[in-house]
Structure formats: structure tokens, C-alpha cells
């Protein structure tokens, strides 16, 4: 069978490998159908993901079909349409025991620390397999994982009905967070440097859009909120400056959620945090958000199809990467199919 492997930074190829086999009775063999390409896959490809090891079969946003099951698996059927939760944890460390297994001290993410979804078949434990409605297309189903990231960040930021939520960045994650925040009843401001992405944000329900190429996000947000500031600010742009702006623009008793992995420092005076008693939190991956997101997909409450812009056969992975990196090709979420 075939797989997409990054053998070393800058080198991606289709390789031939043996079919995986079920070795333990709680495992499931999945025929992979669709895999989303994420920013973190691109970082692995470029050698800028400090957590990745090589060679690596990438891909952590994927859907597939149940092909075979171990003897202890009785609650799935051959042919079931499923999505795979790509994180594995120890269950014993402080984070795991605190219900925060997504930051387990020995966390393993498929496609990053272990081989991931960009292969024709994969074997995973039953508990990482989540059924999704048959009516959801494969490509759409592969978007469950990125929407769990959105679910997690709105949970970490405690987004509530009527809150003003500022979302920095209108990429797939930002627009997922927008949809999730709207679902929770928030008033949403979305900022970006790209008018087209902002137009899409508007279509998806953004109450206000701000192009930060021409406008100052702090001033604009204060204007929109009648000088209160945003109650929750979620930074998917992840630059040293955007983090500074988050702290500046968030209202008293507000929450700041960061998703970045930048090692660059931001300049943040303590007084803003203390005076406004801000809660500043990180949001990474997700904790038990798959069932909730799948339910919202099944009910048609979330609209992942708006973010799906390009689809490639897995054999054309190099073309898919070219499309993502070409500034003239307007991509949002790019998916490869198997
Ligand atoms: Zn991702
Ligand atoms: Zn753990």
C-alpha cells in the first residue's frame, strides 16, 4: 500500500509500505478516505515543527471506513464511516489525572510523533475511533478534528451567550472558532489582513470584520464594544504583537486564549493583567471534544464545507502543497483523498 512520507525536512514522497495488521484485540483497521492538510503538517514538511521526528507519515485530520476489527471490538460494524482522534496519552500523569490528557507529559500525536493518516490503511485503538453520520462526505468528515480545536479554544475562553468575542485570524481555525462562537451565542469580531477571508467570515456570521492592514484592531474593537473591550479574545494569528494586542483589547474580567507555538517574546505589562484581572490561557489540541463536534456536524449546525476549497488525489500531494504555498491560489482547507 501507499503512504505520504516526509523523510526529512523539505522532502515529501509517496512510499510503498506493508499493510498494517491488527495485533491487539481492541484495535481497528481503517481504510483512510480523506485527510486535511494542516499548518502543522506544513511545518513538519519545512522542518519547523520542533515536536516532529523523521521520517514521518503526516496527517492528523482524517476520516475513513472500518475494514476490520479486533475480537474485543463489538460496537462497530465493517463499513462504518468514522473519524479518528489523533492523540494518545498515558492516563497516569498529573495532566491526564486532571482531565487534561491533551497536554499529557508523554503525549503522542498521530502524524507528528507517530505515523499519521496519510496512508491507505491505519490501525488505531477502538477508543480513538468515532462514528459519524453516513450522510457526511469524507472530506467534510476530515474537518471534525480542526473543529475540535475550535471547540477547545471556545471552551478554554469560556465563551458565553452575549459575549463579545474577538477572533484574530480568518484561516480555517479562526473561521471554525467563529462558527463555534456563533453557535454559543456570542457577538463576533474577526480580524485578518485578507479581504477575501474576511468576506467569508462575514458570510459565516461574523458581526464585524476588521482588516488590520488599514485599521488598528484595538481602536476598532473599543469602538465596536463602546469602550468595554472584547470579553474573550482568541489569537489564531499567533504573532508576538497580536498577543500584546489581545491583552490590551480584552475587557475587565475577560479571557485571552492563545494557540501559538512561537518562541518569540511579547512585551506585556503586568498592570493590564492585574488591573483587569484577565485570565490568559493556552489552548492545545482538544479534550474529549470529538463527540460534541460530530453531533454538531450530524445536525448540520456547523458548516465545514465553507472552509473546504481544494481537493487533490493523494498521489498529487506535491501539487496540493504547491497550491497551499502559492499566494495566487486562494486556499483555505486543502484535503487529499485516498
Ligand atoms: Zn491540524
Ligand atoms: Zn499523561
Tab-separated table of C-alpha atoms and ligand atoms in Angstrom:
chain	number	residue	atom	x	y	z
A	1	UNK	CA	0.000	0.000	0.000
A	2	UNK	CA	0.978	3.615	-0.375
A	3	UNK	CA	1.677	6.417	2.091
A	4	UNK	CA	2.823	10.037	2.056
A	5	UNK	CA	6.054	10.409	3.954
A	6	UNK	CA	8.238	13.340	4.868
A	7	UNK	CA	11.610	11.571	5.044
A	8	UNK	CA	13.477	14.718	6.089
A	9	UNK	CA	12.618	18.428	6.097
A	10	UNK	CA	11.840	19.557	2.552
A	11	UNK	CA	11.444	16.043	1.155
A	12	UNK	CA	7.981	14.545	0.692
A	13	UNK	CA	7.241	11.390	-1.310
A	14	UNK	CA	4.753	8.625	-1.924
A	15	UNK	CA	6.266	5.494	-0.451
A	16	UNK	CA	5.344	1.828	-0.604
A	17	UNK	CA	4.865	0.117	2.779
A	18	UNK	CA	3.378	-3.052	4.251
A	19	UNK	CA	-0.322	-3.180	5.142
A	20	UNK	CA	-0.730	-2.604	8.906
A	21	UNK	CA	-2.193	-5.523	10.845
A	22	UNK	CA	-4.427	-5.762	13.885
A	23	UNK	CA	-2.167	-7.047	16.664
A	24	UNK	CA	-4.322	-6.396	19.724
A	25	UNK	CA	-7.964	-7.327	20.195
A	26	UNK	CA	-9.128	-3.742	20.885
A	27	UNK	CA	-7.736	-2.396	17.615
A	28	UNK	CA	-9.499	-1.360	14.424
A	29	UNK	CA	-8.192	-1.346	10.837
A	30	UNK	CA	-9.296	1.756	8.954
A	31	UNK	CA	-9.280	2.396	5.210
A	32	UNK	CA	-8.346	6.081	5.088
A	33	UNK	CA	-10.576	8.206	2.816
A	34	UNK	CA	-9.780	11.915	3.291
A	35	UNK	CA	-7.033	13.820	5.116
A	36	UNK	CA	-6.859	17.566	5.682
A	37	UNK	CA	-3.536	19.349	5.315
A	38	UNK	CA	-2.915	21.482	8.368
A	39	UNK	CA	-0.439	24.267	9.085
A	40	UNK	CA	1.385	21.863	11.380
A	41	UNK	CA	1.834	19.355	8.504
A	42	UNK	CA	3.451	22.165	6.530
A	43	UNK	CA	5.719	22.896	9.498
A	44	UNK	CA	6.790	19.250	9.603
A	45	UNK	CA	7.473	19.394	5.867
A	46	UNK	CA	9.587	22.528	6.300
A	47	UNK	CA	11.381	21.275	9.411
A	48	UNK	CA	9.879	23.981	11.609
A	49	UNK	CA	7.814	21.796	13.944
A	50	UNK	CA	10.047	21.213	16.989
A	51	UNK	CA	7.910	18.251	18.102
A	52	UNK	CA	8.162	16.201	14.907
A	53	UNK	CA	10.605	13.372	14.288
A	54	UNK	CA	11.580	11.959	10.868
A	55	UNK	CA	10.843	10.045	8.739
A	56	UNK	CA	7.137	10.756	9.325
A	57	UNK	CA	3.872	9.836	7.604
A	58	UNK	CA	1.985	13.079	8.195
A	59	UNK	CA	-1.737	13.821	8.619
A	60	UNK	CA	-3.841	14.126	11.774
A	61	UNK	CA	-7.176	15.339	10.331
A	62	UNK	CA	-8.706	12.257	8.775
A	63	UNK	CA	-11.785	10.201	8.067
A	64	UNK	CA	-12.092	6.618	6.930
A	65	UNK	CA	-14.056	3.407	6.806
A	66	UNK	CA	-13.899	0.470	9.245
A	67	UNK	CA	-12.361	-2.515	7.435
A	68	UNK	CA	-11.562	-4.981	10.213
A	69	UNK	CA	-11.855	-5.186	13.998
A	70	UNK	CA	-10.093	-6.982	16.844
A	71	UNK	CA	-12.059	-9.629	18.784
A	72	UNK	CA	-12.859	-7.293	21.706
A	73	UNK	CA	-14.492	-4.667	19.463
A	74	UNK	CA	-18.232	-5.295	19.348
A	75	UNK	CA	-19.755	-1.838	18.933
A	76	UNK	CA	-18.595	-1.044	15.382
A	77	UNK	CA	-19.518	-2.537	12.031
A	78	UNK	CA	-17.487	-3.134	8.905
A	79	UNK	CA	-18.120	-0.189	6.580
A	80	UNK	CA	-18.863	2.341	9.358
A	81	UNK	CA	-17.904	5.897	8.468
A	82	UNK	CA	-15.548	7.189	11.151
A	83	UNK	CA	-13.159	9.949	12.156
A	84	UNK	CA	-10.022	9.289	14.137
A	85	UNK	CA	-8.932	11.153	17.240
A	86	UNK	CA	-5.193	11.524	16.680
A	87	UNK	CA	-3.943	11.938	20.252
A	88	UNK	CA	-2.578	9.264	22.550
A	89	UNK	CA	-1.744	9.809	26.218
A	90	UNK	CA	-0.580	7.915	29.327
A	91	UNK	CA	-3.612	8.351	31.609
A	92	UNK	CA	-1.338	8.480	34.694
A	93	UNK	CA	0.441	11.846	34.765
A	94	UNK	CA	-0.816	14.993	36.518
A	95	UNK	CA	-2.391	16.430	33.351
A	96	UNK	CA	-4.162	13.174	32.487
A	97	UNK	CA	-5.476	12.778	36.053
A	98	UNK	CA	-6.714	16.381	35.924
A	99	UNK	CA	-8.815	15.575	32.860
A	100	UNK	CA	-6.387	17.380	30.555
A	101	UNK	CA	-4.926	14.470	28.636
A	102	UNK	CA	-4.293	16.718	25.619
A	103	UNK	CA	-1.254	18.077	27.477
A	104	UNK	CA	-0.118	14.681	28.837
A	105	UNK	CA	3.596	14.692	29.623
A	106	UNK	CA	4.104	11.805	27.202
A	107	UNK	CA	1.578	12.930	24.588
A	108	UNK	CA	1.805	11.353	21.141
A	109	UNK	CA	0.013	12.869	18.166
A	110	UNK	CA	-0.519	10.770	15.037
A	111	UNK	CA	1.184	12.460	12.120
A	112	UNK	CA	3.623	14.296	14.405
A	113	UNK	CA	5.240	11.927	16.936
A	114	UNK	CA	3.878	8.766	15.278
A	115	UNK	CA	2.834	7.934	11.729
A	116	UNK	CA	-0.461	9.566	10.837
A	117	UNK	CA	-3.375	9.450	8.454
A	118	UNK	CA	-1.775	9.996	5.059
A	119	UNK	CA	-1.654	6.316	4.221
A	120	UNK	CA	-4.138	3.977	2.643
A	121	UNK	CA	-4.717	1.960	5.834
A	122	UNK	CA	-4.037	2.539	9.517
A	123	UNK	CA	-4.602	0.544	12.723
A	124	UNK	CA	-5.813	2.504	15.755
A	125	UNK	CA	-7.281	1.657	19.184
A	126	UNK	CA	-11.117	1.426	19.296
A	127	UNK	CA	-11.407	4.332	21.716
A	128	UNK	CA	-9.828	6.698	19.165
A	129	UNK	CA	-12.464	5.834	16.548
A	130	UNK	CA	-15.627	7.984	16.409
A	131	UNK	CA	-18.633	7.167	14.242
A	132	UNK	CA	-20.089	9.912	12.080
A	133	UNK	CA	-23.322	10.018	10.091
A	134	UNK	CA	-23.222	8.280	6.704
A	135	UNK	CA	-24.612	11.401	5.038
A	136	UNK	CA	-21.461	13.438	5.826
A	137	UNK	CA	-18.990	13.370	2.906
A	138	UNK	CA	-15.487	12.031	3.576
A	139	UNK	CA	-13.807	15.406	3.036
A	140	UNK	CA	-16.234	17.109	5.365
A	141	UNK	CA	-15.733	14.375	7.972
A	142	UNK	CA	-11.981	15.013	7.890
A	143	UNK	CA	-12.774	18.529	9.168
A	144	UNK	CA	-14.003	17.244	12.537
A	145	UNK	CA	-10.501	17.428	14.033
A	146	UNK	CA	-9.886	21.109	13.171
A	147	UNK	CA	-13.342	21.913	14.561
A	148	UNK	CA	-12.419	20.188	17.835
A	149	UNK	CA	-9.603	22.763	18.062
A	150	UNK	CA	-12.282	25.450	17.731
A	151	UNK	CA	-14.442	23.737	20.345
A	152	UNK	CA	-11.470	23.558	22.723
A	153	UNK	CA	-10.495	27.225	22.403
A	154	UNK	CA	-14.039	28.496	22.957
A	155	UNK	CA	-14.246	26.185	25.992
A	156	UNK	CA	-10.894	27.430	27.324
A	157	UNK	CA	-12.079	31.012	26.802
A	158	UNK	CA	-15.466	30.247	28.399
A	159	UNK	CA	-17.339	31.855	25.509
A	160	UNK	CA	-20.918	32.569	26.610
A	161	UNK	CA	-24.098	33.894	25.051
A	162	UNK	CA	-23.889	37.643	24.527
A	163	UNK	CA	-20.099	37.841	24.969
A	164	UNK	CA	-18.115	39.971	22.556
A	165	UNK	CA	-15.525	37.609	21.079
A	166	UNK	CA	-12.590	38.916	19.064
A	167	UNK	CA	-11.061	36.281	16.785
A	168	UNK	CA	-7.702	37.234	15.311
A	169	UNK	CA	-7.084	35.469	12.003
A	170	UNK	CA	-9.630	34.161	9.454
A	171	UNK	CA	-7.843	30.948	8.442
A	172	UNK	CA	-9.534	27.542	8.872
A	173	UNK	CA	-9.049	27.589	12.657
A	174	UNK	CA	-10.225	31.191	13.046
A	175	UNK	CA	-13.319	30.539	10.934
A	176	UNK	CA	-14.016	27.336	12.865
A	177	UNK	CA	-13.799	29.319	16.107
A	178	UNK	CA	-16.154	31.892	14.579
A	179	UNK	CA	-18.754	29.222	13.805
A	180	UNK	CA	-18.400	27.708	17.254
A	181	UNK	CA	-18.679	31.096	18.984
A	182	UNK	CA	-21.786	31.950	16.964
A	183	UNK	CA	-23.250	28.577	17.945
A	184	UNK	CA	-22.632	29.558	21.572
A	185	UNK	CA	-24.470	32.849	21.028
A	186	UNK	CA	-21.541	35.286	21.022
A	187	UNK	CA	-21.157	38.560	19.105
A	188	UNK	CA	-18.095	38.054	16.916
A	189	UNK	CA	-15.425	40.384	15.584
A	190	UNK	CA	-12.972	38.797	13.136
A	191	UNK	CA	-9.687	40.404	12.069
A	192	UNK	CA	-7.315	39.478	9.249
A	193	UNK	CA	-5.140	41.076	6.576
A	194	UNK	CA	-7.029	39.382	3.726
A	195	UNK	CA	-10.323	40.865	2.489
A	196	UNK	CA	-11.430	37.638	0.845
A	197	UNK	CA	-11.058	35.656	4.051
A	198	UNK	CA	-12.867	38.412	5.907
A	199	UNK	CA	-15.667	38.256	3.337
A	200	UNK	CA	-16.024	34.564	4.092
A	201	UNK	CA	-16.055	35.364	7.811
A	202	UNK	CA	-18.938	37.738	7.181
A	203	UNK	CA	-20.828	35.029	5.243
A	204	UNK	CA	-20.266	32.658	8.147
A	205	UNK	CA	-21.890	35.038	10.593
A	206	UNK	CA	-19.190	37.451	11.778
A	207	UNK	CA	-20.931	40.508	13.203
A	208	UNK	CA	-17.926	42.740	12.497
A	209	UNK	CA	-14.850	42.306	10.316
A	210	UNK	CA	-11.667	44.361	10.563
A	211	UNK	CA	-8.842	44.413	8.034
A	212	UNK	CA	-5.781	45.136	10.167
A	213	UNK	CA	-3.756	46.256	7.142
A	214	UNK	CA	-5.667	49.529	7.268
A	215	UNK	CA	-7.185	49.588	10.725
A	216	UNK	CA	-5.981	49.353	14.308
A	217	UNK	CA	-7.658	46.353	15.912
A	218	UNK	CA	-7.514	47.774	19.436
A	219	UNK	CA	-9.199	51.046	18.452
A	220	UNK	CA	-11.781	49.291	16.272
A	221	UNK	CA	-12.702	46.790	18.973
A	222	UNK	CA	-13.084	49.533	21.566
A	223	UNK	CA	-15.319	51.426	19.149
A	224	UNK	CA	-17.480	48.344	18.463
A	225	UNK	CA	-17.803	47.453	22.143
A	226	UNK	CA	-18.457	51.001	23.332
A	227	UNK	CA	-15.029	51.134	25.037
A	228	UNK	CA	-15.575	47.921	27.016
A	229	UNK	CA	-13.156	45.726	25.004
A	230	UNK	CA	-13.733	42.154	23.881
A	231	UNK	CA	-14.793	39.782	26.647
A	232	UNK	CA	-12.899	36.955	25.022
A	233	UNK	CA	-10.003	37.366	22.598
A	234	UNK	CA	-8.779	34.309	20.717
A	235	UNK	CA	-5.474	34.672	18.879
A	236	UNK	CA	-5.028	32.385	15.880
A	237	UNK	CA	-2.600	34.784	14.201
A	238	UNK	CA	-0.079	33.933	16.925
A	239	UNK	CA	2.441	36.733	16.474
A	240	UNK	CA	4.274	38.475	19.361
A	241	UNK	CA	2.351	41.657	18.517
A	242	UNK	CA	-1.098	40.021	18.324
A	243	UNK	CA	-0.627	38.579	21.810
A	244	UNK	CA	0.201	42.071	23.080
A	245	UNK	CA	-2.929	43.430	21.389
A	246	UNK	CA	-5.044	40.659	22.947
A	247	UNK	CA	-4.048	41.728	26.447
A	248	UNK	CA	-4.620	45.369	25.559
A	249	UNK	CA	-8.049	44.894	23.973
A	250	UNK	CA	-9.668	42.397	26.360
A	251	UNK	CA	-12.244	43.751	28.807
A	252	UNK	CA	-12.028	43.612	32.590
A	253	UNK	CA	-12.822	40.050	33.751
A	254	UNK	CA	-12.169	38.893	30.190
A	255	UNK	CA	-10.289	35.919	28.836
A	256	UNK	CA	-7.378	35.719	26.394
A	257	UNK	CA	-6.833	32.439	24.543
A	258	UNK	CA	-3.577	31.782	22.697
A	259	UNK	CA	-2.935	28.956	20.250
A	260	UNK	CA	0.562	29.793	19.022
A	261	UNK	CA	3.837	27.914	19.330
A	262	UNK	CA	6.072	30.925	18.733
A	263	UNK	CA	9.226	31.144	20.823
A	264	UNK	CA	9.446	34.880	20.251
A	265	UNK	CA	8.613	37.006	23.275
A	266	UNK	CA	5.845	39.566	23.595
A	267	UNK	CA	6.069	42.728	25.707
A	268	UNK	CA	3.195	42.631	28.150
A	269	UNK	CA	2.954	44.913	31.197
A	270	UNK	CA	1.618	43.181	34.316
A	271	UNK	CA	-0.671	46.072	35.130
A	272	UNK	CA	-3.062	45.232	32.280
A	273	UNK	CA	-3.484	41.705	33.550
A	274	UNK	CA	-3.837	42.622	37.222
A	275	UNK	CA	-5.960	45.712	36.808
A	276	UNK	CA	-8.459	43.935	34.545
A	277	UNK	CA	-7.980	40.587	36.313
A	278	UNK	CA	-7.585	38.867	32.962
A	279	UNK	CA	-7.473	35.128	32.528
A	280	UNK	CA	-4.825	34.206	29.968
A	281	UNK	CA	-4.926	30.597	28.810
A	282	UNK	CA	-3.350	28.374	26.213
A	283	UNK	CA	-5.453	26.047	24.072
A	284	UNK	CA	-3.871	22.981	22.542
A	285	UNK	CA	-5.500	20.138	20.597
A	286	UNK	CA	-8.669	19.054	22.411
A	287	UNK	CA	-10.030	17.135	25.378
A	288	UNK	CA	-12.972	14.836	24.627
A	289	UNK	CA	-14.452	17.217	22.060
A	290	UNK	CA	-14.981	14.683	19.246
A	291	UNK	CA	-18.490	13.505	20.270
A	292	UNK	CA	-19.757	17.076	20.653
A	293	UNK	CA	-18.333	18.256	17.304
A	294	UNK	CA	-19.577	15.159	15.459
A	295	UNK	CA	-23.049	15.742	16.856
A	296	UNK	CA	-22.989	19.329	15.517
A	297	UNK	CA	-21.769	18.060	12.119
A	298	UNK	CA	-24.532	15.446	12.023
A	299	UNK	CA	-27.153	18.071	12.854
A	300	UNK	CA	-25.780	20.487	10.229
A	301	UNK	CA	-25.140	23.190	12.826
A	302	UNK	CA	-21.512	23.647	11.778
A	303	UNK	CA	-20.648	24.390	8.147
A	304	UNK	CA	-17.232	22.894	7.396
A	305	UNK	CA	-17.943	22.904	3.645
A	306	UNK	CA	-17.372	26.676	3.535
A	307	UNK	CA	-13.763	26.148	4.516
A	308	UNK	CA	-13.037	23.328	2.056
A	309	UNK	CA	-11.541	24.980	-1.002
A	310	UNK	CA	-9.352	22.338	-2.675
A	311	UNK	CA	-9.297	18.586	-3.083
A	312	UNK	CA	-6.408	16.521	-4.510
A	313	UNK	CA	-5.795	12.831	-5.029
A	314	UNK	CA	-3.112	11.758	-2.525
A	315	UNK	CA	-0.771	10.959	-5.418
A	316	UNK	CA	-0.779	14.679	-6.210
A	317	UNK	CA	0.456	15.707	-2.764
A	318	UNK	CA	3.184	17.894	-4.272
A	319	UNK	CA	0.585	19.819	-6.264
A	320	UNK	CA	-1.515	20.213	-3.123
A	321	UNK	CA	1.475	21.712	-1.306
A	322	UNK	CA	2.190	23.980	-4.259
A	323	UNK	CA	-1.406	25.250	-4.138
A	324	UNK	CA	-1.121	25.987	-0.405
A	325	UNK	CA	2.143	27.872	-0.861
A	326	UNK	CA	1.117	29.796	-3.971
A	327	UNK	CA	-0.130	33.219	-2.846
A	328	UNK	CA	-2.233	33.443	-6.027
A	329	UNK	CA	-4.177	30.267	-5.276
A	330	UNK	CA	-6.747	31.159	-2.669
A	331	UNK	CA	-6.789	28.115	-0.443
A	332	UNK	CA	-8.456	27.675	2.876
A	333	UNK	CA	-8.635	23.982	3.783
A	334	UNK	CA	-6.948	21.614	1.336
A	335	UNK	CA	-7.813	17.921	1.553
A	336	UNK	CA	-6.196	14.875	-0.035
A	337	UNK	CA	-8.314	11.838	-0.815
A	338	UNK	CA	-7.355	8.156	-0.816
B	1	LIG	ZN1	-4.422	20.386	12.352
B	2	LIG	ZN1	-0.457	11.585	30.783
